[in-house]
Short mmCIF file of C-alpha atoms in Angstrom, two decimals:
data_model
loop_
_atom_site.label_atom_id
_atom_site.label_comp_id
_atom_site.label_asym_id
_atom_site.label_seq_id
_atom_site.Cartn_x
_atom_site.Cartn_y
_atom_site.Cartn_z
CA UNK B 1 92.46 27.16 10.54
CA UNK B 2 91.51 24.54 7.49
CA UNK B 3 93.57 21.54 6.65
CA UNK B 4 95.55 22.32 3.90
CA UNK B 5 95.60 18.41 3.13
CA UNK B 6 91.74 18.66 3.74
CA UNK B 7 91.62 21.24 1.35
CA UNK B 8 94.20 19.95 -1.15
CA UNK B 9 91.81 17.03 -1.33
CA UNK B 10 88.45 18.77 -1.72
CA UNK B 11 90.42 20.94 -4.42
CA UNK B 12 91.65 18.35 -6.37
CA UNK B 13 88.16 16.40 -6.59
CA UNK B 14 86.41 20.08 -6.90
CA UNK B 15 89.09 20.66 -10.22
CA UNK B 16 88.50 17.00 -11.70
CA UNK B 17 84.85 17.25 -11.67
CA UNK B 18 85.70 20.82 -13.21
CA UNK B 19 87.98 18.84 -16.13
CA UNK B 20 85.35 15.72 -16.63
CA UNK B 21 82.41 18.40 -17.20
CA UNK B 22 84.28 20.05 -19.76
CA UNK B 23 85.33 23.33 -18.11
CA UNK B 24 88.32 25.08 -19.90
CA UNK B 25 88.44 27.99 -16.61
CA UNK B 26 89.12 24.98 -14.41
CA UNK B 27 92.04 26.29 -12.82
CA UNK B 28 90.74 30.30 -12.41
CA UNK B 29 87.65 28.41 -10.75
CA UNK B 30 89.32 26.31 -7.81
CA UNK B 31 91.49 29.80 -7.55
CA UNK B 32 88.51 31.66 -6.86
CA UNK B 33 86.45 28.30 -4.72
CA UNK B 34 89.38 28.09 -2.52
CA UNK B 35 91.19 31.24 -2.02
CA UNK B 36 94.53 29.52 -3.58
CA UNK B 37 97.35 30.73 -5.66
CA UNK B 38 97.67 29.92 -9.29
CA UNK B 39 100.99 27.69 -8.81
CA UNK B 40 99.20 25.29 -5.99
CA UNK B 41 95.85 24.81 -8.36
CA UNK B 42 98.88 23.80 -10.86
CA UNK B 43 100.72 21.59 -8.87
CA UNK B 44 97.35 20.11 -7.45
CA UNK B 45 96.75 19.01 -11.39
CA UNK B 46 100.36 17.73 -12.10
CA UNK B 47 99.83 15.41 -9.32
CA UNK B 48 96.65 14.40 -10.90
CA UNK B 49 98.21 14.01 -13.95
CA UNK B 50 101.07 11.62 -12.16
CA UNK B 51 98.21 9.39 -10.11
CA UNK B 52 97.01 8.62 -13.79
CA UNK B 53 93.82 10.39 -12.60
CA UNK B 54 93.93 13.13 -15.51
CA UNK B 55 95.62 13.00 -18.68
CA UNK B 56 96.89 15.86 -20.72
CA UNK B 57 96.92 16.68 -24.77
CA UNK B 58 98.43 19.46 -26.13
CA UNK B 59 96.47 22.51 -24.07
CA UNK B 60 93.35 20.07 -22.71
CA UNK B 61 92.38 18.16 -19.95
CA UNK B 62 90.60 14.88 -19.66
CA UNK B 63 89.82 12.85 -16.10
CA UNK B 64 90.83 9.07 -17.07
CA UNK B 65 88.06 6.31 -16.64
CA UNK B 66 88.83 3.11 -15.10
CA UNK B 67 86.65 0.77 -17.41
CA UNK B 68 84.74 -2.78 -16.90
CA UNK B 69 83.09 -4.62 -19.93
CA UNK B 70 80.83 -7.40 -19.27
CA UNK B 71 78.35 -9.29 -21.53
CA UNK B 72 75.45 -11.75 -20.70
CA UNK B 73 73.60 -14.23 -22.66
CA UNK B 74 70.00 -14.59 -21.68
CA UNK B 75 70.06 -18.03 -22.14
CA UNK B 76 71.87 -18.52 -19.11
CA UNK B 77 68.78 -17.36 -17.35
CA UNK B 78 70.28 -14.30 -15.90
CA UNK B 79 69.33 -12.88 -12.47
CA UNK B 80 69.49 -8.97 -12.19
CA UNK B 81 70.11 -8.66 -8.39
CA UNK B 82 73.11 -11.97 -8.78
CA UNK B 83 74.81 -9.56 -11.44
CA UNK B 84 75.38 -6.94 -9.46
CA UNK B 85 76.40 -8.25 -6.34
CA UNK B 86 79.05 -10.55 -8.53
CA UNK B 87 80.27 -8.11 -11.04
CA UNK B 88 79.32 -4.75 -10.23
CA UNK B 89 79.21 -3.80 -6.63
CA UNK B 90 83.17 -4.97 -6.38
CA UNK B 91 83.57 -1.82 -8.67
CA UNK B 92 81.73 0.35 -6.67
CA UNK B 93 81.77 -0.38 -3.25
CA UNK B 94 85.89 1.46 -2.77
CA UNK B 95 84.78 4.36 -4.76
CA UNK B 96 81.01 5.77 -4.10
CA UNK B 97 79.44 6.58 -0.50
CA UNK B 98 76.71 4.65 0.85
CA UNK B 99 73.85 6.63 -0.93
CA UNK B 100 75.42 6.52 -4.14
CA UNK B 101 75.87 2.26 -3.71
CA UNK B 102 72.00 1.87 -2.64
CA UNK B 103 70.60 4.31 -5.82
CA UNK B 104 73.03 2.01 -7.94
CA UNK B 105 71.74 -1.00 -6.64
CA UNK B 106 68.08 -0.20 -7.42
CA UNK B 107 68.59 1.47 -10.54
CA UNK B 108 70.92 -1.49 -12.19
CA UNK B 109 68.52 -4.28 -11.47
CA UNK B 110 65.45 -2.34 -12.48
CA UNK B 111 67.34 -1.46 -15.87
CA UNK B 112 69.10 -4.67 -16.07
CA UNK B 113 65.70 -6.35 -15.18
CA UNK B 114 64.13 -4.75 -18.30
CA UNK B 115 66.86 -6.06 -20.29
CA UNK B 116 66.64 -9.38 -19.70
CA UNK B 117 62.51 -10.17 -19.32
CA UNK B 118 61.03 -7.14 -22.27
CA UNK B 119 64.25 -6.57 -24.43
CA UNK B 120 63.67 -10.18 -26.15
CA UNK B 121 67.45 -10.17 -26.67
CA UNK B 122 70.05 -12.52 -26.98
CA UNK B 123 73.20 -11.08 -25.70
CA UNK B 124 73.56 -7.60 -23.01
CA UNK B 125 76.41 -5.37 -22.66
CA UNK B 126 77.55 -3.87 -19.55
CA UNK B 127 79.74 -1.22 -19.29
CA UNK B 128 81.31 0.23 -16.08
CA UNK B 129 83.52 3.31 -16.23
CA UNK B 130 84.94 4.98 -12.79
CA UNK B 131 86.90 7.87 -11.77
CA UNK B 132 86.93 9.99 -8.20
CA UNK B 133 83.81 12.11 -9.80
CA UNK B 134 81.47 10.08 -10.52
CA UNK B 135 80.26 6.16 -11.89
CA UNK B 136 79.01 5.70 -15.26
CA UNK B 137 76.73 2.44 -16.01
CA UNK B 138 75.57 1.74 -19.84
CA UNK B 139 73.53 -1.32 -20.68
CA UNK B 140 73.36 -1.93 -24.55
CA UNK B 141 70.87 -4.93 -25.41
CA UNK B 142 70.55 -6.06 -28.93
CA UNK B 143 66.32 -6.97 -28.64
CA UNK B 144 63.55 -5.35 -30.51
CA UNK B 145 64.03 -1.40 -28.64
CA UNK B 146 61.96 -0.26 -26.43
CA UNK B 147 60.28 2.37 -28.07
CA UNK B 148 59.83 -0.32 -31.11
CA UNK B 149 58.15 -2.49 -28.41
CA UNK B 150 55.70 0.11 -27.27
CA UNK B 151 54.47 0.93 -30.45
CA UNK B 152 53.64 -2.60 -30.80
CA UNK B 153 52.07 -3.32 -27.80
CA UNK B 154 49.93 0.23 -28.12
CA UNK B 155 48.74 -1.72 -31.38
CA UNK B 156 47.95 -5.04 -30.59
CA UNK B 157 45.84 -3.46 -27.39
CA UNK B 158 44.25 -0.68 -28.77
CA UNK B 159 44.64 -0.42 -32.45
CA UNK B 160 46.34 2.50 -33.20
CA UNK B 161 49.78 3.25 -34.47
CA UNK B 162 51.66 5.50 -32.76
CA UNK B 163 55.07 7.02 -33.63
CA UNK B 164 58.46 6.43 -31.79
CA UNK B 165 58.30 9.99 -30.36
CA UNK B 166 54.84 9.16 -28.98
CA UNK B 167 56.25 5.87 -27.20
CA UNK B 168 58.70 7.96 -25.28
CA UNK B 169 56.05 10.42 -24.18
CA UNK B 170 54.47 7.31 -22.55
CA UNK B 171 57.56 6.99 -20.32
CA UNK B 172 57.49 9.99 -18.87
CA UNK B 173 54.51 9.51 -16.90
CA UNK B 174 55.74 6.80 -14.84
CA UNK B 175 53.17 4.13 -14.65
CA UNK B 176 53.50 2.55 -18.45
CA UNK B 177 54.47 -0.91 -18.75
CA UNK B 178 53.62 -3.67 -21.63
CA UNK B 179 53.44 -6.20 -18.85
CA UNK B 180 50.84 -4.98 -17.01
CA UNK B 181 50.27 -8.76 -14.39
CA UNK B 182 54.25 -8.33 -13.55
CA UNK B 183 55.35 -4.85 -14.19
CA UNK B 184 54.09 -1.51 -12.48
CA UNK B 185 55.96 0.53 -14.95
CA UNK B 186 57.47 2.51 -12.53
CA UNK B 187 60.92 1.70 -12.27
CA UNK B 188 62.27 3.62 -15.32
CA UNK B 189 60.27 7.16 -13.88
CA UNK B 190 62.14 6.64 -10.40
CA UNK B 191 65.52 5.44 -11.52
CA UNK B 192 66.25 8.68 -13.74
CA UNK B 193 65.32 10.49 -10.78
CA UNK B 194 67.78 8.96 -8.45
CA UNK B 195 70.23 9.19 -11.04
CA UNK B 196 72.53 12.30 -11.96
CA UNK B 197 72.27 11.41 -15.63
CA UNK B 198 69.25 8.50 -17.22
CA UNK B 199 68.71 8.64 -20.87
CA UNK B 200 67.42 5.67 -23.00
CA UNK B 201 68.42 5.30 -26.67
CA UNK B 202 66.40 3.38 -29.34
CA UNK B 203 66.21 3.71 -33.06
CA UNK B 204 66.25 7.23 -33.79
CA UNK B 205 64.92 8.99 -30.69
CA UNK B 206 65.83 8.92 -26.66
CA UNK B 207 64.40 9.41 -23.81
CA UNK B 208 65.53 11.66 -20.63
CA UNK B 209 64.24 13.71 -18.24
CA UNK B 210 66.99 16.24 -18.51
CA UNK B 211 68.81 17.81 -21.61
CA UNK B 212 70.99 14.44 -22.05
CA UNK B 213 72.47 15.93 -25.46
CA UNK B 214 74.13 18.44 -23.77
CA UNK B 215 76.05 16.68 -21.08
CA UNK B 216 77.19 14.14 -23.62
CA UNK B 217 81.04 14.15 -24.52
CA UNK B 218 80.33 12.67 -28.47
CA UNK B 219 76.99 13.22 -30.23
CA UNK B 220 74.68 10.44 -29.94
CA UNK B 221 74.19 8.02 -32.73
CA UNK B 222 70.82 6.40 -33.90
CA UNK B 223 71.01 2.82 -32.47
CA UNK B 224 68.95 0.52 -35.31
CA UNK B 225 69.26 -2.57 -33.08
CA UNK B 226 68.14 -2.96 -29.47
CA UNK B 227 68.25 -0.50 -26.38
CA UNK B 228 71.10 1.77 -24.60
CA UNK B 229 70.55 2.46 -20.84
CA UNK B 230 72.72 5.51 -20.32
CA UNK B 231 73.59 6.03 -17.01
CA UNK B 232 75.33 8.37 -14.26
CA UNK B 233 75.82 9.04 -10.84
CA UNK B 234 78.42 11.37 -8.83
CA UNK B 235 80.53 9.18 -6.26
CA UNK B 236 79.77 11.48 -3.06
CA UNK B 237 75.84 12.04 -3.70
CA UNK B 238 73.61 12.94 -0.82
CA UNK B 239 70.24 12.61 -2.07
CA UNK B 240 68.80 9.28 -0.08
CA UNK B 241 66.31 6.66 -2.81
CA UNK B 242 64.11 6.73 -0.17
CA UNK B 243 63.95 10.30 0.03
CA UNK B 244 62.91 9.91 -4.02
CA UNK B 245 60.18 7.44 -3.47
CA UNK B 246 58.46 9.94 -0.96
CA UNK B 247 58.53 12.77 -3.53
CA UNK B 248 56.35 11.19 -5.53
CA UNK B 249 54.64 8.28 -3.26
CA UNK B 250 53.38 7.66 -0.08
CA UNK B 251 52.01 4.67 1.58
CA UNK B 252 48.04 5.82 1.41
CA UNK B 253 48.33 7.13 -1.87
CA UNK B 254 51.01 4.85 -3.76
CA UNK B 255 52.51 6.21 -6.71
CA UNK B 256 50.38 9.57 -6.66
CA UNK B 257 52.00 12.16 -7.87
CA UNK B 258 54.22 12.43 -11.35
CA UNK B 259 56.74 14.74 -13.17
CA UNK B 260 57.24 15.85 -16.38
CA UNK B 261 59.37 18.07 -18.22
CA UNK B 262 57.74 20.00 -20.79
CA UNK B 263 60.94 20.69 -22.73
CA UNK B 264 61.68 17.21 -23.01
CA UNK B 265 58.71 15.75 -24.13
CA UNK B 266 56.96 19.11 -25.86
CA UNK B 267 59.69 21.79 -26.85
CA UNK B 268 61.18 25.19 -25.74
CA UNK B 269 57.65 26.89 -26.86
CA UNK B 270 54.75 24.94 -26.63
CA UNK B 271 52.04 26.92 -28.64
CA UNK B 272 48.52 24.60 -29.49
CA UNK B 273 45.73 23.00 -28.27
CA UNK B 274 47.03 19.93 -29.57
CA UNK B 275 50.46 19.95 -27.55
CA UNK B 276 48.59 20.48 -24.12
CA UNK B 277 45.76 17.67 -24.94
CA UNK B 278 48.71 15.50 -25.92
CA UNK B 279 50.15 16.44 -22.50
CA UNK B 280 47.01 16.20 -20.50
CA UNK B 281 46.70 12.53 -21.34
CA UNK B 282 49.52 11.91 -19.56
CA UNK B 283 47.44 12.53 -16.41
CA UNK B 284 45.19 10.22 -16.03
CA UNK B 285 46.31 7.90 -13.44
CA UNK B 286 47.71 10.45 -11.06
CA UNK B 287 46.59 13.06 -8.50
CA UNK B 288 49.07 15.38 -8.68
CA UNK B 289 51.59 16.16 -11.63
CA UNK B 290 54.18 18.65 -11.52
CA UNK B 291 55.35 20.39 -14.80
CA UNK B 292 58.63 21.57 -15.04
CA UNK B 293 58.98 24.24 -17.01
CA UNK B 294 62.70 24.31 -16.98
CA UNK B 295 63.87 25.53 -20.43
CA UNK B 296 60.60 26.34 -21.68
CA UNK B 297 61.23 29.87 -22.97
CA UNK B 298 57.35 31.08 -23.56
CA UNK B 299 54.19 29.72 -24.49
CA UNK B 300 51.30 30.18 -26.59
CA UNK B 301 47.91 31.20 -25.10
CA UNK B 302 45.92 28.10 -26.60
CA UNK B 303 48.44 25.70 -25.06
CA UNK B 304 47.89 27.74 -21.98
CA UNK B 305 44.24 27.96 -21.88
CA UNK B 306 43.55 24.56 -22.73
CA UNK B 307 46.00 23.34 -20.29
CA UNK B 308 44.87 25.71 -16.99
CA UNK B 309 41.73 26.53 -17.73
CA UNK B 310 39.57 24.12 -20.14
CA UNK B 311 41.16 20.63 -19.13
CA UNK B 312 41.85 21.76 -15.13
CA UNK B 313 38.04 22.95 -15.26
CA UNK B 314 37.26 19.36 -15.99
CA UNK B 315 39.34 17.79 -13.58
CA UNK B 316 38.93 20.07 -10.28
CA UNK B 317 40.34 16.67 -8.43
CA UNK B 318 44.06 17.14 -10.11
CA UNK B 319 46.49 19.44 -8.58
CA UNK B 320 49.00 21.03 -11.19
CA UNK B 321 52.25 22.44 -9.85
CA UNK B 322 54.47 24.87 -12.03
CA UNK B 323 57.58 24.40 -11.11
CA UNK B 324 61.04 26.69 -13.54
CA UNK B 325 58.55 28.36 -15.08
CA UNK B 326 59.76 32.00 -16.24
CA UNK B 327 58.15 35.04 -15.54
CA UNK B 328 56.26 35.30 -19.29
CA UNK B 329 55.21 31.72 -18.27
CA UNK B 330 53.76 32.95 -15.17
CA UNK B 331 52.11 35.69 -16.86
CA UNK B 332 50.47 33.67 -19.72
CA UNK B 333 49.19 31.33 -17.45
CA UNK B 334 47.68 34.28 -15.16
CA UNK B 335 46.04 35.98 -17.99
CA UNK B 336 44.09 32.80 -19.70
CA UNK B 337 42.73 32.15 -15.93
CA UNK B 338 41.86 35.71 -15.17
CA UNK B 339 40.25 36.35 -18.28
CA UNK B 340 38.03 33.24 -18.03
#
């Protein structure tokens, strides 16, 4: 027979992270998830409500944060790894498992890392804000921006101009860096896959490997100054770094294989030549890339054919997985490589 404190507990967390993702059929839900009565999901949230855990206005719910602000100087010659361990592991270590604490660990110093040797900024903002769901990490620097950053570098080595949309296609690879003697580049393409929630604001665009607009609670505002590093992570995760690293690495190979979200960097119908060859030269530096096709709705038979058939027939060596891909995405990409 279950605990009903066991339950109580799982119930409670189950109906916050309910309330925090912005769920109005909270209560009908941890009802129905675990087989209790209407009055008992009630008096589950009016203790919630007491512990200061969820507060209530009017008819809605929202899960209270526990918040942190810190702010560096980078004249103090900061050290990434000293940060943490001072300021923000304190804050985590009662709250998130063990897996949770070592993903945070690697992602904060990469991020924070970035901040303080390519941001060319004076002053960083940290801000920590807990609750029994999840942590949420954002790093606001007041440098050049990344993407402002990129476009110069991609000048001063190669001439051309590129657009802030084109810089953040350069991220999603995995291997860009404008440091090339003491960065890899990698550590922004593994941290926002560790990470529930990664998204990187600059000027006027932002970078993400998953639909970051739509899991925001307020619409996100251009930044004209600096770089945001937007970040999540739920408190009880079991996904293991390590177990990230080996997705996409191996210690033969290195850093062999990439992702990349069509949606994200393309949109919900890719149709031309020109979208896939823009996609294509993403590929260079890997052996295998997997293209998620996750809210890709259809696309067009030139983006298909140049993609499958004329750009895989001149690279035999590079494996291409479809991965979310619908069944008209299937289809197209059947036809233009049957027909050939």
């Amino acid at each position: 027979m279950p605990n009903s404190k066991d339950t109580g507990t799982k119930a409670k967390l189950y109906m916050l992270t309910l309330i925090k993702g912005g769920d109005r059929d909270f209560v009908s839900k941890t009802m129905e998830a675990y087989e209790i009565g209407r009055s008992t999901v009630y008096a589950y949230l009016e203790r919630l409500i007491q512990q200061g855990k969820v507060e209530r206005q009017g008819g809605s719910y929202s899960v209270v944060q526990q918040v942190r602000d810190f702010s560096y100087r980078t004249a103090d010659l900061l050290s990434e790894d000293q940060i943490f361990d001072r300021d923000i592991a304190p804050l985590l270590r009662p709250v998130v498992n063990a897996d949770a604490f070592v993903i945070w660990r690697y992602a904060f110093t990469e991020m924070m890392n970035n901040a303080i040797e390519h941001a060319d900024a004076r002053e960083i903002s940290c801000r920590v804000a807990l609750c029994d769901v999840d942590a949420e990490i954002r790093l606001v620097d007041d440098g050049i921006g990344i993407f402002r950053r990129i476009i110069r570098y991609t000048k001063e080595t190669t001439g051309r101009d590129i657009s802030e949309e084109d810089a953040v296609a350069l991220l999603f690879p995995g291997k860009f860096t404008t440091n090339k003697a003491c960065h890899s580049g990698e550590g922004i393409f593994f941290t926002s896959r560790a990470l529930d929630r990664f998204a990187i604001l600059s000027g006027t665009v932002y970078f993400s490997h998953t639909p970051f607009h739509e899991k925001q609670d307020e619409p996100v505002e251009p930044l004209p100054h600096g770089t945001a590093v937007l970040m999540s992570l739920s408190n009880t995760v079991q996904r293991k770094l390590r177990d990230v690293f080996n997705h996409y690495s191996n210690p033969d190979d290195g850093f062999y294989k990439t992702q990349i979200p069509v949606a994200m960097m393309l949109s919900d119908f890719p149709v031309s030549r020109s979208e896939a060859r823009r996609l294509c030269s993403l590929f260079d530096q890997f052996s295998e890339v997997e293209l998620d096709f996750d809210r890709v709705e259809q696309i067009g038979q030139a983006f298909a054919h140049e993609l499958f058939v004329v750009y895989a027939g001149r690279n035999p060596h590079l494996k291409i997985e479809i991965t979310h891909a619908n069944r008209d995405i299937q289809n197209m990409i059947s036809r233009v490589i049957n027909t050939t």
